Short mmCIF file of C-alpha atoms and ligand atoms in Angstrom, two decimals:
data_model
loop_
_atom_site.label_atom_id
_atom_site.label_comp_id
_atom_site.label_asym_id
_atom_site.label_seq_id
_atom_site.Cartn_x
_atom_site.Cartn_y
_atom_site.Cartn_z
CA MET V 1 0.00 0.00 0.00
CA THR V 2 1.02 3.54 -0.57
CA LYS V 3 -0.20 6.84 0.70
CA LYS V 4 -2.42 7.10 -2.32
CA ILE V 5 -4.06 3.78 -1.72
CA TRP V 6 -4.64 4.73 1.90
CA ALA V 7 -6.42 7.82 0.60
CA GLN V 8 -8.61 5.61 -1.58
CA LEU V 9 -9.25 3.32 1.29
CA SER V 10 -10.27 6.17 3.56
CA GLU V 11 -12.65 7.45 0.95
CA ARG V 12 -14.41 4.13 1.04
CA LEU V 13 -14.42 4.18 4.81
CA GLU V 14 -16.07 7.58 4.84
CA LYS V 15 -19.05 6.14 3.00
CA ILE V 16 -19.32 3.31 5.45
CA VAL V 17 -18.80 4.98 8.80
CA GLY V 18 -20.51 8.26 7.99
CA LYS V 19 -19.21 11.76 7.74
CA ASN V 20 -19.09 12.58 11.43
CA SER V 21 -17.29 9.50 12.61
CA PHE V 22 -15.02 9.76 9.64
CA GLN V 23 -14.02 13.31 10.53
CA THR V 24 -13.48 12.39 14.12
CA TRP V 25 -11.72 9.09 13.86
CA ILE V 26 -10.45 8.20 10.41
CA LYS V 27 -9.47 11.47 8.85
CA PRO V 28 -6.87 12.33 11.50
CA LEU V 29 -5.05 9.06 10.83
CA ASN V 30 -1.98 9.38 8.68
CA PHE V 31 -0.43 6.64 6.68
CA ILE V 32 3.09 5.62 7.73
CA SER V 33 3.81 2.29 6.08
CA TYR V 34 2.48 -1.03 4.94
CA GLU V 35 4.68 -4.08 4.94
CA ASP V 36 4.13 -7.81 5.38
CA GLY V 37 0.49 -7.32 6.26
CA LEU V 38 1.29 -4.71 8.89
CA LEU V 39 -0.33 -1.34 8.39
CA GLU V 40 1.07 1.53 10.44
CA LEU V 41 -0.87 4.72 11.02
CA THR V 42 -0.41 7.78 13.20
CA VAL V 43 -2.87 8.75 15.87
CA THR V 44 -3.14 11.73 18.16
CA THR V 45 -3.52 9.73 21.31
CA ARG V 46 -3.40 6.18 22.49
CA PHE V 47 -7.07 6.37 23.18
CA GLN V 48 -7.78 7.26 19.60
CA GLY V 49 -5.78 4.27 18.44
CA ASP V 50 -7.60 1.92 20.78
CA TRP V 51 -10.90 3.31 19.67
CA VAL V 52 -10.16 3.03 15.98
CA SER V 53 -8.89 -0.47 16.25
CA ARG V 54 -11.83 -1.57 18.34
CA ASN V 55 -14.50 0.10 16.26
CA TYR V 56 -13.11 0.33 12.77
CA GLY V 57 -10.33 -2.25 12.63
CA ASP V 58 -12.44 -4.80 10.83
CA GLU V 59 -13.78 -2.23 8.39
CA ILE V 60 -10.29 -1.11 7.51
CA LYS V 61 -9.18 -4.67 6.91
CA GLY V 62 -12.31 -5.44 4.94
CA GLN V 63 -11.97 -2.46 2.66
CA ALA V 64 -8.28 -3.16 2.13
CA MET V 65 -9.22 -6.65 1.06
CA ARG V 66 -11.49 -5.21 -1.59
CA LEU V 67 -8.57 -3.20 -2.88
CA GLY V 68 -6.59 -6.41 -3.06
CA LEU V 69 -4.48 -5.89 0.04
CA LYS V 70 -4.26 -8.15 3.01
CA ILE V 71 -3.90 -6.52 6.40
CA ASP V 72 -3.15 -8.78 9.33
CA ARG V 73 -2.37 -6.14 11.84
CA ILE V 74 -2.80 -2.41 12.30
CA GLU V 75 -0.46 -0.49 14.54
CA PHE V 76 -0.78 3.05 15.73
CA LYS V 77 2.06 5.43 16.42
CA ILE V 78 1.35 8.48 18.48
CA LYS V 79 2.07 11.69 16.68
CA ASP V 80 4.01 13.73 19.18
CA ASN V 81 3.52 17.17 17.71
CA GLN V 82 -0.14 17.15 18.58
CA ILE V 83 -1.49 18.81 21.61
CA SER V 84 -4.00 17.43 23.91
CA LEU V 85 -5.79 18.96 26.79
CA THR V 86 -4.87 16.22 29.14
CA GLU V 87 -1.18 16.06 28.48
CA PRO V 88 0.87 16.29 31.63
CA GLU V 89 1.99 19.68 32.71
CA LYS V 90 5.61 19.21 31.73
CA SER V 91 4.79 19.08 28.05
CA LEU V 92 2.85 22.31 28.13
CA PRO V 93 5.58 24.69 27.06
CA GLN V 94 5.67 23.06 23.63
CA VAL V 95 2.00 23.68 23.06
CA PRO V 96 1.33 25.79 20.00
CA THR V 97 0.40 29.29 20.98
CA LYS V 98 -2.90 29.36 19.15
CA VAL V 99 -5.61 28.30 21.49
CA GLN V 100 -7.78 27.59 18.46
CA THR V 101 -6.15 24.21 18.25
CA LEU V 102 -8.28 23.33 21.23
CA SER V 103 -11.40 23.44 19.19
CA ASN V 104 -10.24 20.48 17.22
CA LYS V 105 -12.59 17.86 18.45
CA ASN V 106 -10.13 15.04 18.52
CA THR V 107 -7.80 16.78 20.84
CA LEU V 108 -10.67 17.79 23.05
CA GLY V 109 -12.26 14.46 23.71
CA ALA V 110 -9.10 12.44 23.55
CA SER V 111 -6.28 11.38 25.79
CA LEU V 112 -8.44 9.39 28.06
CA ASP V 113 -7.08 6.31 29.70
CA SER V 114 -8.71 3.49 27.79
CA ARG V 115 -8.75 1.30 30.88
CA PHE V 116 -10.96 3.75 32.71
CA THR V 117 -14.37 2.55 31.57
CA PHE V 118 -17.55 1.69 33.41
CA GLU V 119 -17.07 -1.95 32.52
CA ARG V 120 -13.86 -1.97 34.45
CA PHE V 121 -15.09 -0.01 37.41
CA VAL V 122 -15.87 -2.34 40.26
CA VAL V 123 -18.87 -1.21 42.25
CA GLY V 124 -19.17 -1.74 45.98
CA LYS V 125 -20.86 -0.09 48.87
CA PRO V 126 -18.31 2.71 49.26
CA ASN V 127 -18.67 3.92 45.69
CA GLU V 128 -22.11 2.85 44.57
CA LEU V 129 -23.68 6.27 44.79
CA ALA V 130 -20.87 7.98 42.93
CA HIS V 131 -21.00 5.26 40.32
CA ALA V 132 -24.76 5.55 39.90
CA ALA V 133 -24.54 9.32 39.54
CA ALA V 134 -21.75 9.05 37.00
CA ARG V 135 -23.73 6.48 35.07
CA ARG V 136 -26.72 8.74 35.01
CA VAL V 137 -24.71 11.67 33.74
CA SER V 138 -23.20 9.46 31.05
CA THR V 139 -26.62 8.86 29.57
CA GLY V 140 -26.65 12.52 28.62
CA ASP V 141 -29.95 12.95 30.38
CA SER V 142 -28.95 14.67 33.52
CA ALA V 143 -30.58 18.04 33.96
CA ALA V 144 -31.18 17.20 37.60
CA PHE V 145 -27.51 16.61 38.36
CA ASN V 146 -25.82 19.78 37.36
CA PRO V 147 -23.09 20.08 38.35
CA LEU V 148 -22.15 16.63 39.51
CA PHE V 149 -19.52 17.01 42.18
CA LEU V 150 -17.52 13.89 43.01
CA TYR V 151 -15.16 13.92 45.93
CA GLY V 152 -13.04 11.51 47.90
CA GLY V 153 -9.50 10.65 48.92
CA VAL V 154 -6.65 9.78 46.61
CA GLY V 155 -6.97 6.73 44.42
CA LEU V 156 -10.63 6.02 45.07
CA GLY V 157 -11.70 6.26 41.44
CA LYS V 158 -12.68 9.86 40.73
CA THR V 159 -10.60 10.17 37.60
CA HIS V 160 -11.62 6.71 36.51
CA LEU V 161 -15.30 7.64 36.73
CA MET V 162 -14.82 10.91 34.88
CA HIS V 163 -13.01 9.21 32.03
CA ALA V 164 -15.72 6.59 31.94
CA ILE V 165 -18.41 9.26 31.60
CA SER V 166 -16.46 10.83 28.80
CA VAL V 167 -15.91 7.57 26.91
CA GLU V 168 -19.55 6.64 27.27
CA LEU V 169 -20.86 10.00 26.11
CA GLN V 170 -18.55 10.05 23.11
CA HIS V 171 -19.60 6.58 22.26
CA MET V 172 -23.31 7.32 22.45
CA SER V 173 -23.15 10.71 20.79
CA PRO V 174 -19.97 11.20 18.82
CA ASP V 175 -20.96 14.75 17.96
CA LEU V 176 -21.04 15.87 21.55
CA LYS V 177 -18.15 18.08 22.55
CA VAL V 178 -16.91 16.53 25.73
CA VAL V 179 -13.95 18.11 27.41
CA TYR V 180 -12.10 16.49 30.26
CA LEU V 181 -9.16 18.21 31.89
CA SER V 182 -7.62 18.73 35.28
CA ALA V 183 -8.05 22.03 37.10
CA GLU V 184 -4.33 22.45 36.77
CA GLN V 185 -4.54 22.18 33.00
CA PHE V 186 -7.43 24.58 33.02
CA MET V 187 -5.20 27.04 34.81
CA TYR V 188 -2.32 26.58 32.40
CA ARG V 189 -4.60 27.05 29.42
CA PHE V 190 -5.94 30.16 31.02
CA ILE V 191 -2.51 31.62 31.75
CA GLN V 192 -1.37 30.76 28.28
CA ALA V 193 -4.37 32.45 26.73
CA LEU V 194 -3.70 35.53 28.82
CA ARG V 195 -0.10 35.58 27.77
CA ASP V 196 -0.91 35.13 24.10
CA LYS V 197 -3.78 37.58 24.21
CA GLN V 198 -6.15 34.86 23.21
CA MET V 199 -8.70 35.32 25.94
CA MET V 200 -11.64 35.73 23.60
CA ASN V 201 -10.72 32.50 22.02
CA PHE V 202 -10.29 30.77 25.29
CA LYS V 203 -13.68 31.92 26.47
CA GLU V 204 -15.34 30.93 23.26
CA ILE V 205 -13.85 27.50 23.27
CA PHE V 206 -14.73 26.69 26.83
CA ARG V 207 -18.20 28.13 26.49
CA SER V 208 -18.96 26.07 23.44
CA VAL V 209 -18.48 22.64 24.94
CA ASP V 210 -21.43 20.39 25.67
CA VAL V 211 -19.94 18.64 28.66
CA LEU V 212 -17.14 20.01 30.77
CA MET V 213 -15.31 17.88 33.29
CA VAL V 214 -12.72 19.38 35.57
CA ASP V 215 -10.70 17.02 37.73
CA ASP V 216 -9.05 17.89 41.06
CA VAL V 217 -10.63 21.29 41.36
CA GLN V 218 -9.04 21.82 44.79
CA PHE V 219 -5.97 22.79 42.81
CA ILE V 220 -7.36 26.20 41.93
CA ALA V 221 -8.15 27.07 45.53
CA GLY V 222 -6.40 30.31 46.37
CA LYS V 223 -5.67 31.10 42.72
CA GLU V 224 -7.89 34.06 42.28
CA SER V 225 -7.94 34.93 38.63
CA THR V 226 -8.15 31.30 37.58
CA GLN V 227 -11.07 30.85 39.93
CA ASP V 228 -12.68 33.89 38.49
CA GLU V 229 -12.43 32.59 34.96
CA PHE V 230 -13.56 29.18 36.07
CA PHE V 231 -16.57 30.73 37.72
CA HIS V 232 -17.58 32.55 34.54
CA THR V 233 -17.12 29.50 32.37
CA PHE V 234 -19.04 27.48 34.87
CA ASN V 235 -21.96 29.91 34.96
CA ALA V 236 -22.11 30.30 31.22
CA LEU V 237 -22.33 26.54 30.77
CA ILE V 238 -24.86 26.01 33.53
CA ASP V 239 -27.02 28.74 32.04
CA GLN V 240 -26.94 26.92 28.74
CA LYS V 241 -27.89 23.74 30.59
CA LYS V 242 -24.62 22.11 29.64
CA GLN V 243 -23.44 19.32 31.87
CA ILE V 244 -20.57 19.92 34.26
CA VAL V 245 -18.72 17.30 36.25
CA ILE V 246 -16.23 18.31 38.90
CA SER V 247 -14.01 16.29 41.18
CA ALA V 248 -12.02 17.23 44.24
CA ASP V 249 -10.26 15.50 47.07
CA ARG V 250 -12.73 16.91 49.58
CA ALA V 251 -16.22 18.36 49.84
CA PRO V 252 -16.85 21.84 48.42
CA GLY V 253 -17.28 23.22 51.91
CA GLU V 254 -13.91 21.90 52.97
CA ILE V 255 -11.82 23.38 50.21
CA ASP V 256 -9.94 26.19 51.81
CA GLY V 257 -9.36 29.25 49.70
CA LEU V 258 -12.27 28.60 47.41
CA GLU V 259 -14.46 31.61 46.85
CA GLU V 260 -17.81 31.46 48.52
CA ARG V 261 -19.74 32.06 45.29
CA ILE V 262 -18.00 29.11 43.62
CA ARG V 263 -18.50 26.92 46.63
CA SER V 264 -22.20 27.58 46.71
CA ARG V 265 -22.56 27.01 42.97
CA LEU V 266 -20.71 23.73 43.27
CA GLN V 267 -23.05 22.66 45.98
CA CYS V 268 -26.19 23.38 44.08
CA GLY V 269 -26.01 20.24 41.97
CA LEU V 270 -25.43 16.76 43.24
CA VAL V 271 -22.54 16.26 45.63
CA VAL V 272 -21.47 12.65 46.18
CA ASP V 273 -18.48 11.19 47.88
CA LEU V 274 -16.42 8.10 47.32
CA HIS V 275 -15.83 6.49 50.67
CA PRO V 276 -12.64 4.67 51.57
CA THR V 277 -12.72 1.16 50.14
CA ASP V 278 -13.82 -1.79 52.21
CA TYR V 279 -12.46 -5.30 52.07
CA GLU V 280 -15.07 -6.63 49.63
CA LEU V 281 -14.51 -3.81 47.19
CA ARG V 282 -10.74 -4.20 47.31
CA LEU V 283 -11.03 -7.92 46.69
CA GLY V 284 -13.44 -7.25 43.84
CA ILE V 285 -11.03 -4.82 42.25
CA LEU V 286 -8.14 -7.27 42.55
CA GLN V 287 -10.22 -10.03 41.00
CA GLU V 288 -11.19 -7.79 38.14
CA LYS V 289 -7.55 -6.90 37.47
CA VAL V 290 -6.50 -10.53 37.54
CA GLN V 291 -9.30 -11.51 35.22
CA ASN V 292 -8.32 -8.81 32.82
CA TYR V 293 -4.67 -9.74 32.96
CA ARG V 294 -5.58 -13.34 32.23
CA LEU V 295 -7.21 -12.29 28.98
CA LYS V 296 -3.75 -11.44 27.75
CA TYR V 297 -1.52 -13.79 29.70
CA THR V 298 -3.33 -17.02 30.16
CA ASP V 299 -0.62 -18.71 32.18
CA LEU V 300 -0.96 -16.49 35.21
CA ASP V 301 -1.07 -18.66 38.28
CA ILE V 302 -2.00 -17.23 41.66
CA ALA V 303 -2.24 -19.34 44.77
CA ASN V 304 -5.41 -19.28 46.81
CA GLY V 305 -5.50 -16.63 49.44
CA VAL V 306 -3.05 -14.20 47.86
CA LEU V 307 -5.68 -11.75 46.70
CA GLU V 308 -7.49 -11.98 50.01
CA PHE V 309 -4.22 -11.28 51.76
CA LEU V 310 -3.61 -8.17 49.66
CA ALA V 311 -7.16 -6.91 50.08
CA HIS V 312 -6.77 -7.32 53.80
CA LYS V 313 -3.35 -5.72 54.08
CA ILE V 314 -3.33 -2.86 51.61
CA THR V 315 -6.13 -0.64 52.68
CA THR V 316 -4.98 2.84 51.81
CA ASN V 317 -5.68 3.38 48.18
CA VAL V 318 -6.54 1.50 45.06
CA ARG V 319 -3.55 2.77 43.18
CA VAL V 320 -1.22 1.13 45.69
CA LEU V 321 -3.24 -2.06 45.46
CA GLU V 322 -2.87 -2.06 41.70
CA GLY V 323 0.82 -1.34 41.97
CA ALA V 324 1.27 -4.34 44.23
CA LEU V 325 -0.54 -6.58 41.82
CA THR V 326 1.43 -5.32 38.85
CA ARG V 327 4.63 -6.08 40.68
CA LEU V 328 3.45 -9.61 41.38
CA PHE V 329 2.55 -10.10 37.72
CA ALA V 330 5.97 -8.91 36.69
CA PHE V 331 7.68 -11.20 39.20
CA SER V 332 5.74 -14.23 38.21
CA SER V 333 6.39 -13.69 34.53
CA LEU V 334 10.09 -13.23 35.23
CA VAL V 335 10.55 -16.30 37.33
CA GLY V 336 7.80 -18.25 35.64
CA ARG V 337 6.20 -19.70 38.68
CA GLN V 338 3.12 -19.48 40.78
CA ILE V 339 2.45 -16.37 42.81
CA THR V 340 2.38 -17.68 46.34
CA LEU V 341 1.72 -16.01 49.63
CA ASP V 342 5.43 -16.21 50.48
CA MET V 343 6.42 -14.64 47.23
CA ALA V 344 3.87 -11.88 47.73
CA GLN V 345 5.09 -11.16 51.23
CA GLU V 346 8.67 -11.07 50.12
CA SER V 347 8.36 -9.04 46.96
CA LEU V 348 5.90 -6.57 48.44
CA ALA V 349 7.65 -6.09 51.76
CA ASP V 350 8.00 -2.33 51.34
CA ILE V 351 4.39 -1.76 50.32
CA LEU V 352 3.11 -4.00 53.06
CA ARG V 353 5.19 -2.29 55.68
CA ALA V 354 3.88 1.12 54.64
CA SER V 355 0.31 -0.08 54.77
CA ASP V 356 0.79 -2.15 57.84
CA ARG V 357 -0.36 0.26 60.43
CA LYS V 358 -3.69 1.87 60.13
CA VAL V 359 -4.17 4.45 62.78
CA THR V 360 -7.64 5.10 64.09
CA MET V 361 -8.94 8.30 65.59
CA ASP V 362 -9.46 6.47 68.80
CA GLU V 363 -5.78 5.59 69.03
CA ILE V 364 -4.83 9.15 68.23
CA MET V 365 -7.02 10.55 70.98
CA LYS V 366 -5.72 8.06 73.53
CA LYS V 367 -2.15 8.79 72.61
CA ILE V 368 -2.74 12.52 72.87
CA CYS V 369 -4.27 12.15 76.32
CA HIS V 370 -1.31 10.16 77.46
CA TYR V 371 1.28 12.43 75.90
CA TYR V 372 -0.13 15.72 77.14
CA ASN V 373 -1.58 14.27 80.28
CA VAL V 374 -5.14 15.40 79.66
CA ARG V 375 -8.38 13.49 80.07
CA MET V 376 -10.45 12.19 77.20
CA SER V 377 -13.44 14.06 78.59
CA ASP V 378 -11.40 17.26 78.34
CA LEU V 379 -10.70 16.68 74.67
CA LEU V 380 -14.39 16.29 74.04
CA SER V 381 -15.48 19.12 76.29
CA PRO V 382 -16.15 22.67 75.14
CA ARG V 383 -13.32 23.96 77.34
CA ARG V 384 -10.95 26.24 75.54
CA SER V 385 -8.11 26.86 77.95
CA ARG V 386 -4.76 26.61 76.23
CA ASN V 387 -3.55 23.46 78.03
CA ILE V 388 -6.53 21.59 76.63
CA ALA V 389 -7.14 23.41 73.40
CA ARG V 390 -3.64 22.77 72.08
CA PRO V 391 -3.67 18.98 72.59
CA ARG V 392 -7.13 18.93 71.06
CA GLN V 393 -5.90 20.82 68.02
CA MET V 394 -2.96 18.47 67.73
CA ALA V 395 -5.30 15.50 67.90
CA MET V 396 -7.45 16.99 65.15
CA TYR V 397 -4.39 17.71 63.07
CA LEU V 398 -3.12 14.15 63.39
CA SER V 399 -6.57 12.76 62.68
CA LYS V 400 -6.74 14.72 59.46
CA ASN V 401 -3.27 13.70 58.41
CA MET V 402 -3.10 10.10 59.51
CA THR V 403 -6.60 8.85 58.82
CA SER V 404 -8.95 9.26 55.90
CA ARG V 405 -11.59 10.96 58.05
CA SER V 406 -13.08 14.15 56.70
CA TYR V 407 -13.30 17.44 58.60
CA PRO V 408 -16.96 16.94 59.54
CA GLU V 409 -16.30 13.38 60.68
CA ILE V 410 -13.44 14.52 62.85
CA GLY V 411 -15.53 17.35 64.26
CA LYS V 412 -18.20 14.89 65.18
CA GLN V 413 -15.79 12.67 67.10
CA PHE V 414 -14.52 15.62 69.08
CA GLY V 415 -17.71 16.38 70.92
CA ASN V 416 -19.76 17.32 67.88
CA ARG V 417 -17.73 20.27 66.80
CA ASP V 418 -18.25 22.08 63.55
CA HIS V 419 -15.99 21.16 60.62
CA THR V 420 -14.69 24.74 60.49
CA THR V 421 -13.29 24.28 63.99
CA VAL V 422 -11.32 21.28 62.76
CA MET V 423 -10.11 23.18 59.72
CA HIS V 424 -8.97 25.96 61.96
CA ALA V 425 -7.17 23.54 64.26
CA VAL V 426 -5.32 21.90 61.37
CA LYS V 427 -4.25 25.24 60.04
CA LYS V 428 -3.20 26.43 63.47
CA ILE V 429 -0.92 23.43 64.05
CA GLU V 430 0.53 23.78 60.57
CA GLU V 431 1.37 27.40 61.33
CA LEU V 432 2.79 26.63 64.73
CA LYS V 433 4.90 23.82 63.36
CA SER V 434 6.83 26.28 61.27
CA GLN V 435 7.28 28.76 64.12
CA ASP V 436 7.60 26.71 67.23
CA SER V 437 10.02 23.82 67.34
CA GLN V 438 8.30 22.37 70.37
CA VAL V 439 5.12 21.95 68.39
CA SER V 440 6.85 20.48 65.38
CA ASP V 441 8.78 18.06 67.61
CA ASP V 442 5.59 17.02 69.35
CA ALA V 443 3.85 16.43 66.05
CA GLU V 444 6.72 14.38 64.72
CA LEU V 445 7.12 12.32 67.85
CA LEU V 446 3.41 11.61 68.13
CA ARG V 447 3.26 10.59 64.52
CA ARG V 448 6.14 8.18 64.98
CA MET V 449 4.65 6.67 68.08
CA LEU V 450 1.34 6.19 66.34
CA GLU V 451 2.94 4.63 63.29
CA ALA V 452 5.14 2.31 65.31
P1 LIG A 1 -8.56 9.31 42.02
O1 LIG A 1 -8.75 10.13 40.77
O2 LIG A 1 -9.77 9.28 42.89
O3 LIG A 1 -7.32 9.68 42.79
P2 LIG A 1 -8.23 7.16 40.15
O4 LIG A 1 -9.50 7.26 39.42
O5 LIG A 1 -7.03 7.69 39.47
O6 LIG A 1 -8.35 7.81 41.60
O7 LIG A 1 -8.00 5.64 40.55
C1 LIG A 1 -6.72 5.12 40.90
C2 LIG A 1 -6.56 3.75 40.29
O8 LIG A 1 -7.42 2.85 40.94
C3 LIG A 1 -6.92 3.72 38.81
O9 LIG A 1 -6.04 2.88 38.13
C4 LIG A 1 -8.32 3.16 38.80
O10 LIG A 1 -8.59 2.44 37.63
C5 LIG A 1 -8.31 2.25 40.01
N1 LIG A 1 -9.62 2.15 40.64
C6 LIG A 1 -10.12 2.96 41.61
N2 LIG A 1 -11.36 2.57 41.96
C7 LIG A 1 -11.65 1.50 41.19
C8 LIG A 1 -12.79 0.64 41.08
N3 LIG A 1 -13.88 0.81 41.84
N4 LIG A 1 -12.74 -0.37 40.18
C9 LIG A 1 -11.64 -0.56 39.42
N5 LIG A 1 -10.55 0.20 39.47
C10 LIG A 1 -10.53 1.22 40.36
MG1 LIG A 2 -7.62 11.67 40.02
#
């Protein structure tokens, strides 16, 4: 095949897949080479390649056949001079200065992690609400849920769900302009537009999307002009009844440095949280990963009890859990033997050690009482004298930092205090730590004792 034949072939494909899909998926592909049944094409993103091969691979092969060419395999090379909204920050300086490039639909909807689909999202009690809400939004019929605000600790699946919504929407309605980006990327785009005097363009582009998803919105807390622009974009889209999905690592009310008007707008849709995983969910996720891995590598052999062991031991975050499993896969393929409990314990020693101790608020409070020689009832009481208030603040600070409890949950444990009291306490200790070596020593020592 030559470039010319590829052009012929794409012409045929256009008739088959339709103009819209053709523009979105086939047209951006560029011919690289054809040899020994292997066709190589460029794509903008890995996601685009996966999509094309899944949805149009057979058509491409079929049409080639009609032109007298046999294609056994299609491979996609990522074109690196393309920009994408979701590229990591470090590649931003190379981005072309014209913000117009953003309006190219491929670059907008692309760059999603192809593993992050609903099919591969394991649902359990801790995430069922968030999952259901995301599902609902992904049907495109969601006027009631605008904005959808997803929050929860690191590695609990926020990004996964947002990508899944995006993939699903694009699949159902390829003409929909779905934009997914992190708040950080939003800020960089904004700064870049300011610098290049492309603000009109920037505004136009972001106001013309059908669905806007902004991940990790806590990032723009305290960044005033970015927040301002975000607020205007947000309002313009909501007014047009366009769907917005936002994620953050905590509830809108807990994001310090977020303007009140944004906070209240974020709260006016549906706010759902992803709770820390429980044992069943972790086991489910591990089983899903193993099953998926087996599709590719059939000889994977895991002894009974290994997954249960991991689900029991690694409780912090799903990313760590996945990392552990990946390491086991790599080990077993290297040494070519069964993954046993011994092997898991040995090869994951560092991860297991880090996850070994899970501190509870109860332990923290007891330790604080002992360390500062105060009574538990004092910690819970409304008393505000310094010799009690300081230990209480320290306990709140440690609770926030060493457990996955939220501000309101911590407040509740400390004699039903308001979450703003806890926020204040955390901030206070953080301030003191940098000014008062006694406080920073105390904090460090307590942390070590609790981790031991
Ligand atoms: P967050 O954005 O909340 O920090 P991510 O969405 O990046 O977390 O998830 C971290 C990793 O854990 C990803 O690889 C994701 O696929 C996986 N993961 C999290 N929750 C689930 C789940 N319920 N089912 C399957 N995989 C999950
Ligand atoms: Mg994330």
